[in-house]
Amino acid sequence: MSTLTQRTSGLVQRRTEAIRSAAAAEKEKESGGEEDEVRRGEEEDDDKGDSKETRLTLMEEVLLLGLKDREGYTSFWNDCISSGLRGCMLVELALRGRLQLEASGVRRKSLLARKVICKSDAPTGDVLLDEALKHIKETQPPENVQSWIELLSGETWNPLKLHYQLRNVRERLAKNLVEKGVLTTEKQNFLLFDMTTHPLTNSTIKQRLVKKVQDSVLEKWVNDPHRMDKRVLALILLAHSSDVLENAFAPLQDEQYDLAMKRVHTLLELEPEKESAKPNVNELMWAVVAAFTK
């Protein structure tokens, strides 16, 4: 009887250990799956770039579209690009698998009511993106997209939240483009003060960017936002929100310009709430669009 009890006890123990091992392996597999998903997203971004040196983030692309080639600075009258660049950061982090919106829930919260959640805190290799990601990860309770655009821009009346502001974003992005060989650095005198400017030095990359934007609404127009490349779609919508999109269409003939703008307006007339409910979409991107079009 004693021997039988020992055998039964040993069998139960082995089964328990087997179950624990299987559960641990499954958990490790899920964890590895999330890491693989983030890695795949970054590899896809890498493959779409021309090389490590010339691959640009959404923020850098929007800034490059807004910079005057010879003068090396954005229009003094553009008061949209600051918040637009913060929106670019959120979308860039979402495309890289770092951020997502909380679940909409049974009552289907609107995009702007849903909080931004840190999906992965793995470093991106970009100082500005990592700085924004750190703020979002450490903030409790979480904030929504509209709040994060305002907080990262420094547009808040709450003095306790001023530390969220990302300072000198345009200058830091321009320096990134200098390091990538796209821009150069000069000093210009404006009577009362000197200003650091960043004229274009690699026109090939700028032309390639402009052509990508033009082709997306002309030669490669698919008349369906969900068949468009997510990054290109985000670039068009965010460039418009930053008031720099028309710079890409300036070289076009009148007929092409009118057609391009007509198709852009087709994208702008889409309802973010409806588009975000469709399969295989980036909800956070549509939330950013909703924040700029509300």
XYZ file of C-alpha atoms in Angstrom:
294
model
C 0.000 0.000 0.000
C 2.827 2.338 0.894
C 4.571 1.546 -2.422
C 1.383 2.260 -4.386
C 0.946 5.612 -2.622
C 4.541 6.594 -3.414
C 4.091 5.678 -7.104
C 0.841 7.658 -7.308
C 2.481 10.639 -5.614
C 5.422 10.472 -7.979
C 3.110 10.303 -11.013
C 1.120 13.357 -9.862
C 4.355 15.262 -9.214
C 5.691 14.473 -12.691
C 2.383 15.534 -14.289
C 2.406 18.777 -12.297
C 5.962 19.526 -13.399
C 5.068 18.740 -17.013
C 2.100 21.127 -16.864
C 4.251 23.878 -15.335
C 6.917 23.368 -17.990
C 4.339 23.545 -20.778
C 2.816 26.729 -19.305
C 6.253 28.343 -18.984
C 7.104 27.398 -22.571
C 3.788 28.836 -23.821
C 4.384 32.103 -21.923
C 7.888 32.355 -23.324
C 6.540 31.695 -26.807
C 3.943 34.474 -26.447
C 6.574 36.880 -25.133
C 8.883 35.962 -27.972
C 5.995 36.379 -30.405
C 5.463 39.979 -29.305
C 9.183 40.686 -29.633
C 9.200 39.048 -33.076
C 6.230 41.197 -34.098
C 8.043 44.387 -33.089
C 11.207 43.159 -34.809
C 9.302 42.281 -37.993
C 7.730 45.744 -38.049
C 11.151 47.351 -37.834
C 12.588 45.006 -40.473
C 9.728 45.911 -42.833
C 10.531 49.588 -42.278
C 14.194 48.802 -42.934
C 13.395 47.012 -46.193
C 11.326 49.944 -47.427
C 14.195 52.359 -46.885
C 16.970 52.764 -49.396
C 19.769 52.420 -46.871
C 20.414 52.897 -43.183
C 21.886 56.352 -43.811
C 19.018 57.731 -45.905
C 16.029 56.074 -44.245
C 13.902 58.852 -42.753
C 11.318 58.913 -39.983
C 7.883 60.471 -40.534
C 9.006 63.530 -38.552
C 12.101 63.986 -40.728
C 10.083 63.578 -43.928
C 7.496 66.163 -42.852
C 10.215 68.605 -41.786
C 12.090 68.073 -45.064
C 8.925 68.869 -47.028
C 8.517 72.063 -44.994
C 12.109 73.319 -45.241
C 13.029 75.830 -47.929
C 15.831 74.237 -49.944
C 18.214 77.215 -50.121
C 17.222 79.150 -47.017
C 17.195 76.079 -44.777
C 14.269 76.978 -42.498
C 10.491 76.525 -42.439
C 8.027 79.319 -43.120
C 7.693 81.787 -40.265
C 3.925 81.768 -40.890
C 3.518 78.026 -40.394
C 2.032 77.546 -36.935
C 0.856 73.968 -37.630
C 4.140 72.131 -38.017
C 4.953 72.029 -34.295
C 1.896 69.990 -33.329
C 2.113 68.099 -36.633
C 5.576 66.802 -35.768
C 4.320 65.560 -32.375
C 1.553 63.700 -34.182
C 4.211 62.182 -36.443
C 6.057 60.877 -33.368
C 2.979 59.080 -32.063
C 2.264 57.480 -35.438
C 5.926 56.528 -35.949
C 5.956 54.793 -32.559
C 2.697 53.016 -33.419
C 4.049 51.838 -36.792
C 7.119 50.491 -34.978
C 4.966 48.477 -32.605
C 5.687 50.590 -29.505
C 2.282 52.231 -28.938
C -1.354 51.304 -29.351
C -4.778 52.517 -28.255
C -6.547 50.839 -25.373
C -9.395 48.493 -26.316
C -12.571 50.297 -27.377
C -14.666 48.225 -24.979
C -18.258 47.066 -25.220
C -19.608 50.601 -25.501
C -17.182 51.427 -28.354
C -15.301 54.467 -27.022
C -14.431 57.073 -29.628
C -10.833 57.281 -30.874
C -10.153 60.495 -28.970
C -11.565 59.065 -25.737
C -9.261 56.031 -25.783
C -5.935 56.184 -23.944
C -2.513 55.631 -25.515
C -0.860 52.479 -24.144
C 2.809 51.487 -24.282
C 2.955 48.146 -26.104
C 6.747 47.777 -25.994
C 9.442 49.936 -24.399
C 12.243 48.541 -26.571
C 14.535 51.402 -27.674
C 13.956 52.677 -31.207
C 17.455 54.067 -31.731
C 15.991 57.567 -32.215
C 16.503 59.939 -29.249
C 13.294 61.931 -29.803
C 11.141 58.828 -30.208
C 12.658 57.190 -27.144
C 12.105 60.365 -25.118
C 8.423 60.482 -26.106
C 8.039 56.750 -25.471
C 9.512 57.124 -21.966
C 7.019 59.875 -21.104
C 4.075 57.804 -22.326
C 5.196 54.638 -20.563
C 5.729 56.345 -17.191
C 2.521 58.405 -17.175
C -0.286 57.098 -14.973
C -3.146 57.337 -15.548
C -2.582 57.245 -19.332
C -3.547 60.146 -21.606
C -5.370 60.197 -24.955
C -3.889 61.189 -28.319
C -5.114 64.790 -28.195
C -3.563 65.295 -24.765
C -0.219 63.816 -25.831
C 0.039 66.085 -28.870
C -0.569 69.091 -26.607
C 1.733 67.881 -23.811
C 4.641 67.059 -26.142
C 4.168 70.474 -27.774
C 4.153 72.266 -24.410
C 0.602 73.534 -24.989
C -0.731 72.988 -21.483
C -1.902 75.267 -18.692
C -0.874 72.744 -16.056
C 2.603 73.697 -14.738
C 3.029 70.167 -13.356
C 2.946 68.789 -16.894
C 5.358 71.202 -18.567
C 8.167 68.652 -18.248
C 6.492 66.576 -20.968
C 7.361 69.183 -23.593
C 9.928 68.041 -26.159
C 12.108 71.092 -26.776
C 13.897 72.219 -29.957
C 12.276 69.448 -31.984
C 12.806 71.083 -35.395
C 16.453 71.820 -34.650
C 17.060 68.294 -33.394
C 15.373 66.765 -36.442
C 17.402 69.026 -38.720
C 20.601 67.844 -37.011
C 19.487 64.245 -37.643
C 19.147 65.109 -41.327
C 22.594 66.731 -41.271
C 24.046 63.500 -39.858
C 22.283 61.550 -42.618
C 23.863 63.808 -45.255
C 20.592 65.412 -46.351
C 21.125 68.930 -44.969
C 24.062 71.103 -43.981
C 24.425 73.744 -41.248
C 24.946 77.484 -41.789
C 24.508 80.759 -39.925
C 22.363 83.554 -41.349
C 22.091 87.115 -40.118
C 18.586 88.557 -39.796
C 19.477 92.155 -38.838
C 18.706 91.825 -35.141
C 19.837 88.240 -34.606
C 21.782 85.342 -36.065
C 19.935 82.111 -36.840
C 21.211 78.615 -37.507
C 19.808 77.327 -40.792
C 19.979 73.969 -42.551
C 19.992 74.291 -46.352
C 19.478 71.229 -48.529
C 22.672 69.499 -49.584
C 21.377 66.202 -50.991
C 18.687 67.077 -53.517
C 18.314 63.429 -54.619
C 16.740 62.373 -51.315
C 14.387 65.379 -51.287
C 13.348 64.687 -54.898
C 12.753 61.034 -54.071
C 10.541 62.044 -51.144
C 8.564 64.536 -53.237
C 8.101 61.961 -56.006
C 6.867 59.378 -53.486
C 4.194 61.793 -52.287
C 3.208 62.802 -55.830
C 3.049 59.223 -57.132
C 0.880 58.091 -54.235
C -1.962 60.342 -55.425
C -1.216 60.279 -59.160
C 0.462 57.353 -60.937
C 0.117 54.904 -58.022
C -3.298 56.061 -56.812
C -5.384 53.049 -55.707
C -8.565 54.866 -54.619
C -8.673 52.892 -51.372
C -6.769 54.038 -48.253
C -6.582 50.467 -46.941
C -4.649 49.336 -50.008
C -2.144 52.163 -49.604
C 1.119 51.675 -47.755
C 0.400 52.681 -44.129
C 3.513 54.838 -43.885
C 2.774 56.706 -47.128
C -0.851 57.261 -46.100
C 0.313 58.604 -42.731
C 2.849 60.864 -44.453
C 0.188 62.447 -46.687
C -2.290 63.035 -43.856
C 0.327 64.342 -41.413
C 2.030 66.528 -44.019
C -1.357 68.135 -44.643
C -1.929 68.624 -40.909
C 1.525 70.257 -40.718
C 0.662 72.559 -43.654
C 3.601 71.365 -45.800
C 1.885 68.983 -48.248
C 1.361 71.573 -50.979
C 5.141 72.052 -51.159
C 5.364 68.569 -52.687
C 2.780 69.464 -55.340
C 4.198 72.881 -56.255
C 6.322 71.558 -59.196
C 3.297 69.877 -60.838
C 1.457 71.146 -63.894
C -1.926 72.742 -63.179
C -3.965 69.689 -64.232
C -1.826 67.298 -62.193
C -1.897 69.661 -59.211
C -5.701 69.859 -59.288
C -6.003 66.072 -59.583
C -3.529 65.477 -56.738
C -5.327 67.903 -54.410
C -8.705 66.412 -55.327
C -7.480 62.954 -54.286
C -5.913 64.315 -51.107
C -9.272 65.852 -50.194
C -10.839 62.435 -50.802
C -8.553 61.066 -48.072
C -9.234 64.017 -45.772
C -13.001 63.506 -46.060
C -12.747 59.963 -44.685
C -14.260 59.488 -41.222
C -11.528 58.261 -38.828
C -14.026 56.403 -36.617
C -15.301 54.318 -39.532
C -11.858 53.748 -41.046
C -10.359 52.618 -37.731
C -13.068 49.953 -37.351
C -11.967 48.191 -40.537
C -9.565 45.207 -40.393
C -5.777 45.521 -40.534
C -5.569 49.235 -39.734
C -3.452 51.296 -37.369
C -6.025 52.735 -34.969
C -3.607 55.191 -33.401
C -2.872 56.779 -36.786
C -6.586 57.418 -37.322
C -6.824 58.806 -33.784
C -4.081 61.319 -34.634
C -5.940 62.246 -37.837
C -9.118 62.695 -35.797
C -7.267 64.979 -33.367
C -6.222 67.289 -36.215
C -9.578 67.289 -38.036
C -11.998 67.538 -35.104
